[in-house]
mmCIF file of C-alpha atoms in Angstrom:
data_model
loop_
_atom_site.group_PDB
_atom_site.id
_atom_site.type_symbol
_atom_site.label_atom_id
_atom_site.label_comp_id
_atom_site.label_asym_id
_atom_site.label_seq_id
_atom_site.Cartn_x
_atom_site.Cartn_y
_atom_site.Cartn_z
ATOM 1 C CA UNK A 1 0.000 0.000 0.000
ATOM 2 C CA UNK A 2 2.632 2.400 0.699
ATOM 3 C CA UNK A 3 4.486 1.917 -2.808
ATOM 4 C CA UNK A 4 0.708 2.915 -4.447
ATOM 5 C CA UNK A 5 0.808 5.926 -2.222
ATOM 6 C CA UNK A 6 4.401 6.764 -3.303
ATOM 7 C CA UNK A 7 3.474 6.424 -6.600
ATOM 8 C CA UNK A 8 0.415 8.151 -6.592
ATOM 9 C CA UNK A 9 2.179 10.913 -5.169
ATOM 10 C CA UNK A 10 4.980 10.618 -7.770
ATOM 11 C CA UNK A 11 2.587 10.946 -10.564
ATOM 12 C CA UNK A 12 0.588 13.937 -9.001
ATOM 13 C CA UNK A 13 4.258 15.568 -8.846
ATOM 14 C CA UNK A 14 4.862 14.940 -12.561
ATOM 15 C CA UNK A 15 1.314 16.216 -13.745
ATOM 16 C CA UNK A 16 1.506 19.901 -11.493
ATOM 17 C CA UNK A 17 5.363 20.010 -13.101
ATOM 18 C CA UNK A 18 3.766 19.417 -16.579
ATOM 19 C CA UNK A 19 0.867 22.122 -15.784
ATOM 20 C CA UNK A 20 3.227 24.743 -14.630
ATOM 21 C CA UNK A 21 5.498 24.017 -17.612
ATOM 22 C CA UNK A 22 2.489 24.640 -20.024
ATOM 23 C CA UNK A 23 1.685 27.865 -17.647
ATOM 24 C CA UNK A 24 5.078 29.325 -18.388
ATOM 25 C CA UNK A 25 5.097 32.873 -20.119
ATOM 26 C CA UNK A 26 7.562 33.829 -22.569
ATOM 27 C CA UNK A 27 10.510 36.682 -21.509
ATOM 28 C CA UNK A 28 9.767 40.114 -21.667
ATOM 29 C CA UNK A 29 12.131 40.406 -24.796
ATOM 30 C CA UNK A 30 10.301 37.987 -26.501
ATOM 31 C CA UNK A 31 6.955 39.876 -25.664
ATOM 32 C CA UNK A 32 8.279 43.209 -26.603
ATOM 33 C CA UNK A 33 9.595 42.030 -29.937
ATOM 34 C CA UNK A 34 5.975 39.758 -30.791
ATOM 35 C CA UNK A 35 4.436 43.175 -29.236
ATOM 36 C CA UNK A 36 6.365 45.502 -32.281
ATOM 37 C CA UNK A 37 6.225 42.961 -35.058
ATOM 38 C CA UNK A 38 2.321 42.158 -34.634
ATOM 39 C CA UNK A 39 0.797 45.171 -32.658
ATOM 40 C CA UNK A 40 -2.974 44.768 -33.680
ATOM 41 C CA UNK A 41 -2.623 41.348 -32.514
ATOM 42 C CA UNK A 42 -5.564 39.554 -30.664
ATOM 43 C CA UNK A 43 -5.971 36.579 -28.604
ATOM 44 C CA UNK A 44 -2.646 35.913 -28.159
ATOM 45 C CA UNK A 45 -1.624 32.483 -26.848
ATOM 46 C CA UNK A 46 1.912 31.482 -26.020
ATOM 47 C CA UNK A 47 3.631 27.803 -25.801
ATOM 48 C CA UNK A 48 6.998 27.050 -25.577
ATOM 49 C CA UNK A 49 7.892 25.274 -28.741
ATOM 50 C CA UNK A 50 11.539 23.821 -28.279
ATOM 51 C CA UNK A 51 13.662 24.864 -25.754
ATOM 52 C CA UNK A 52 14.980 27.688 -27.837
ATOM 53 C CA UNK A 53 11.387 28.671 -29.260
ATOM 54 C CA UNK A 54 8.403 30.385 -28.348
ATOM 55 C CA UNK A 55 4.836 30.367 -30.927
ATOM 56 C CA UNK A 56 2.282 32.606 -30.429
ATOM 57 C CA UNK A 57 -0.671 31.998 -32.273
ATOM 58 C CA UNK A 58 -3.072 35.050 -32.318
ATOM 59 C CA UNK A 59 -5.661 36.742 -34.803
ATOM 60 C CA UNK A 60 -4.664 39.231 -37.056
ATOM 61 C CA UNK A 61 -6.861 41.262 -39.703
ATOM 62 C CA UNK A 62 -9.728 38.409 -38.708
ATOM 63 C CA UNK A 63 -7.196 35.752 -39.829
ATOM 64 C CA UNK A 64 -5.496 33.107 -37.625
ATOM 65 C CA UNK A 65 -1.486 33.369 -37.699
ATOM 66 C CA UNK A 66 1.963 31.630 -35.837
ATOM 67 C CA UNK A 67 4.731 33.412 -34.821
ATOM 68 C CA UNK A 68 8.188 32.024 -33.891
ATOM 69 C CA UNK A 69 10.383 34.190 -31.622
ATOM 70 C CA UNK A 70 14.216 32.665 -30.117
ATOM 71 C CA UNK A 71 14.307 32.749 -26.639
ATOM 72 C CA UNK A 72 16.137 36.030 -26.696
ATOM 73 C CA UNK A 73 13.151 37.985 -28.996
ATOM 74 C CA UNK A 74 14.441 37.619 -32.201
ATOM 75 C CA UNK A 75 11.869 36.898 -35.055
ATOM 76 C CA UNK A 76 11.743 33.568 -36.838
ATOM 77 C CA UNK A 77 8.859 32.769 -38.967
ATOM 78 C CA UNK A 78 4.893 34.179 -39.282
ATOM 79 C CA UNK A 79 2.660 31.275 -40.891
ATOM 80 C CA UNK A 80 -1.323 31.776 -42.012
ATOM 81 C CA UNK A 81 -3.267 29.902 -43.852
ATOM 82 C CA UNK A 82 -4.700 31.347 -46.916
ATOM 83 C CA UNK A 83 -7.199 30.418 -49.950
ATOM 84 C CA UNK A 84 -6.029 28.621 -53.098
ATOM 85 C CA UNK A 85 -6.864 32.320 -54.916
ATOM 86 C CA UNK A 86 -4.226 34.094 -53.255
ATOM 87 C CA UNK A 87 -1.808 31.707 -54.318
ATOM 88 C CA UNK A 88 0.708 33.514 -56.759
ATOM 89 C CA UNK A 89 0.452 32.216 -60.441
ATOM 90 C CA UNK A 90 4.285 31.238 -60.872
ATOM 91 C CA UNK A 91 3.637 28.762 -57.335
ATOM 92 C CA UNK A 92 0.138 27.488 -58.636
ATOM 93 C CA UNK A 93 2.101 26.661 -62.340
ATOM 94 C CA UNK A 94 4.950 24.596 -60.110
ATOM 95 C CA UNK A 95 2.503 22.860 -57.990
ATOM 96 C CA UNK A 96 0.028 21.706 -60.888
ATOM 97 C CA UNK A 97 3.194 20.894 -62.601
ATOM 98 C CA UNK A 98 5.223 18.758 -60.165
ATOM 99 C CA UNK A 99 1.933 17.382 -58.446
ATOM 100 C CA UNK A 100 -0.161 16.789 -60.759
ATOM 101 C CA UNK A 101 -3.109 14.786 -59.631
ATOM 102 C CA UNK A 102 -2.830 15.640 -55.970
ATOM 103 C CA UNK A 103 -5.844 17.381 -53.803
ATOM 104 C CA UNK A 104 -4.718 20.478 -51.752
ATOM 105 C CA UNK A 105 -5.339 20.032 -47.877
ATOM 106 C CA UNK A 106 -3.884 22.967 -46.510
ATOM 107 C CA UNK A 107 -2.230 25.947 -47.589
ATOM 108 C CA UNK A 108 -0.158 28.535 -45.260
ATOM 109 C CA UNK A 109 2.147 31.661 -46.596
ATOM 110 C CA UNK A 110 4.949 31.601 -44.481
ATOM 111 C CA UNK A 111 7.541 34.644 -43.882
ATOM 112 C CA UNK A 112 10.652 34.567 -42.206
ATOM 113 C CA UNK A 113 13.496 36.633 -42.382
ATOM 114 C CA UNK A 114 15.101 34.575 -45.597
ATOM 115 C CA UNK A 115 11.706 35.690 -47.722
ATOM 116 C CA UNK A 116 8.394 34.227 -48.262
ATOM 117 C CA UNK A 117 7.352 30.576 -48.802
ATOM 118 C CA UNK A 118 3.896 28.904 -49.895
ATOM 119 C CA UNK A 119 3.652 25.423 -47.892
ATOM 120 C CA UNK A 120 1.198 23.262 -49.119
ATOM 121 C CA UNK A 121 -0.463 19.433 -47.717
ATOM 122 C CA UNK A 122 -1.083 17.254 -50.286
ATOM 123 C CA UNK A 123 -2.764 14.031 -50.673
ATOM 124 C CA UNK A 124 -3.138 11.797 -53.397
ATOM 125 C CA UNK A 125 -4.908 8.181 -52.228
ATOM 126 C CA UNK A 126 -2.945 7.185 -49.218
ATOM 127 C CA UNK A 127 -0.187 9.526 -49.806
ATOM 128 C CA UNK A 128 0.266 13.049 -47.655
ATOM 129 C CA UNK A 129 3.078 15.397 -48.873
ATOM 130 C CA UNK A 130 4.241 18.416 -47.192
ATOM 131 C CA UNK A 131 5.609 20.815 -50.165
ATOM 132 C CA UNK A 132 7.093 24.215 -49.999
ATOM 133 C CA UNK A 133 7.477 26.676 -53.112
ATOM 134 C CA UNK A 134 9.012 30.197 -53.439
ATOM 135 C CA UNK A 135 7.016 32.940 -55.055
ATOM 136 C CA UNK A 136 8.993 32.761 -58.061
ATOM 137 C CA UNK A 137 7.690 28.749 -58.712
ATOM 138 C CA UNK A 138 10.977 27.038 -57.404
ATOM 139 C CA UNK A 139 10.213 23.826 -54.789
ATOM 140 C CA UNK A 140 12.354 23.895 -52.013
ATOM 141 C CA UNK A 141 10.688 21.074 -50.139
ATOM 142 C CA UNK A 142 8.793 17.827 -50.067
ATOM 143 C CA UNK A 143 8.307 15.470 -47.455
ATOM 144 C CA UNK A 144 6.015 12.523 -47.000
ATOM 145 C CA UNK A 145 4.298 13.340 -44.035
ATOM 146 C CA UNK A 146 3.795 9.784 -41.940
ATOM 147 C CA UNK A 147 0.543 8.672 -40.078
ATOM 148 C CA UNK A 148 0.180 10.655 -37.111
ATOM 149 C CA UNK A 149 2.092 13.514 -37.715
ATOM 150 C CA UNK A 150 -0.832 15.562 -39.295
ATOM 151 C CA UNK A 151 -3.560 17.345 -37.084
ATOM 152 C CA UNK A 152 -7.245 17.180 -38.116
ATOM 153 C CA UNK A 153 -6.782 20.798 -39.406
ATOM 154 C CA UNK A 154 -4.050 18.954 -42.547
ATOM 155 C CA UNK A 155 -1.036 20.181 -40.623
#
């Protein structure tokens, strides 16, 4: 009875640890910089990403973004999805191109300080992809994306 009762208490340790990891705030730097970047930002929710990373997700112009910030504050990457319209022309000629067949799950614009990428889930049969395209048409990724590593939302 009294190693159930240690290990009860064990476990209720580990799940408070876990709840006041997840209630962890990000550094003021990293609050300030989010704050300049994004300053009409709404609903703002923060979670520590890696150990080096911080995301805030928020709503922005009545759209739904991510932003990455280091530790220290400095800007990574913004991602939102958007609608197969606003994809530019050159992009939309690679895709149908390359993947030709393939049914669009998801689309997000992503910026980060190298430029601006369109990153696309596709799926043709069993088959998920995860490609990424510069504005200018070039692909600069694709991945299979296993079972399991896709939320219901295609990302």
């Amino acid at each position: 009875m009294k190693k159930l009762k240690t290990f009860s208490v064990m476990i209720l340790a580990l799940v408070m640890a876990s709840c006041e990891a997840n209630d962890k705030q990000p550094s003021a730097a990293v609050k300030t910089a989010f704050e300049k970047k994004f300053a009409s930002a709404a609903d703002v929710e923060w979670e520590m990403e890696t150990d080096t990373e911080w995301e805030a997700e928020f709503e922005l112009d009545g759209n739904d973004y991510s932003a990455n910030f280091s530790t220290e504050g400095v800007w990574m990457e913004t991602e939102h999805e958007i609608e197969e319209a606003e994809v530019p022309a050159a992009v939309k000629n690679a895709l149908d191109s390359a993947f030709a067949g393939y049914m669009i799950e998801a689309i997000e614009m992503t910026e980060s300080p190298t430029g601006t990428a369109y990153e696309f889930v596709l799926e043709k049969g069993v088959l998920d992809m995860e490609v990424v395209i510069s504005p200018v048409g070039e692909i600069l990724k694709t991945e299979t994306i296993k079972e399991g590593d896709m939320d219901d939302d295609g990302e």
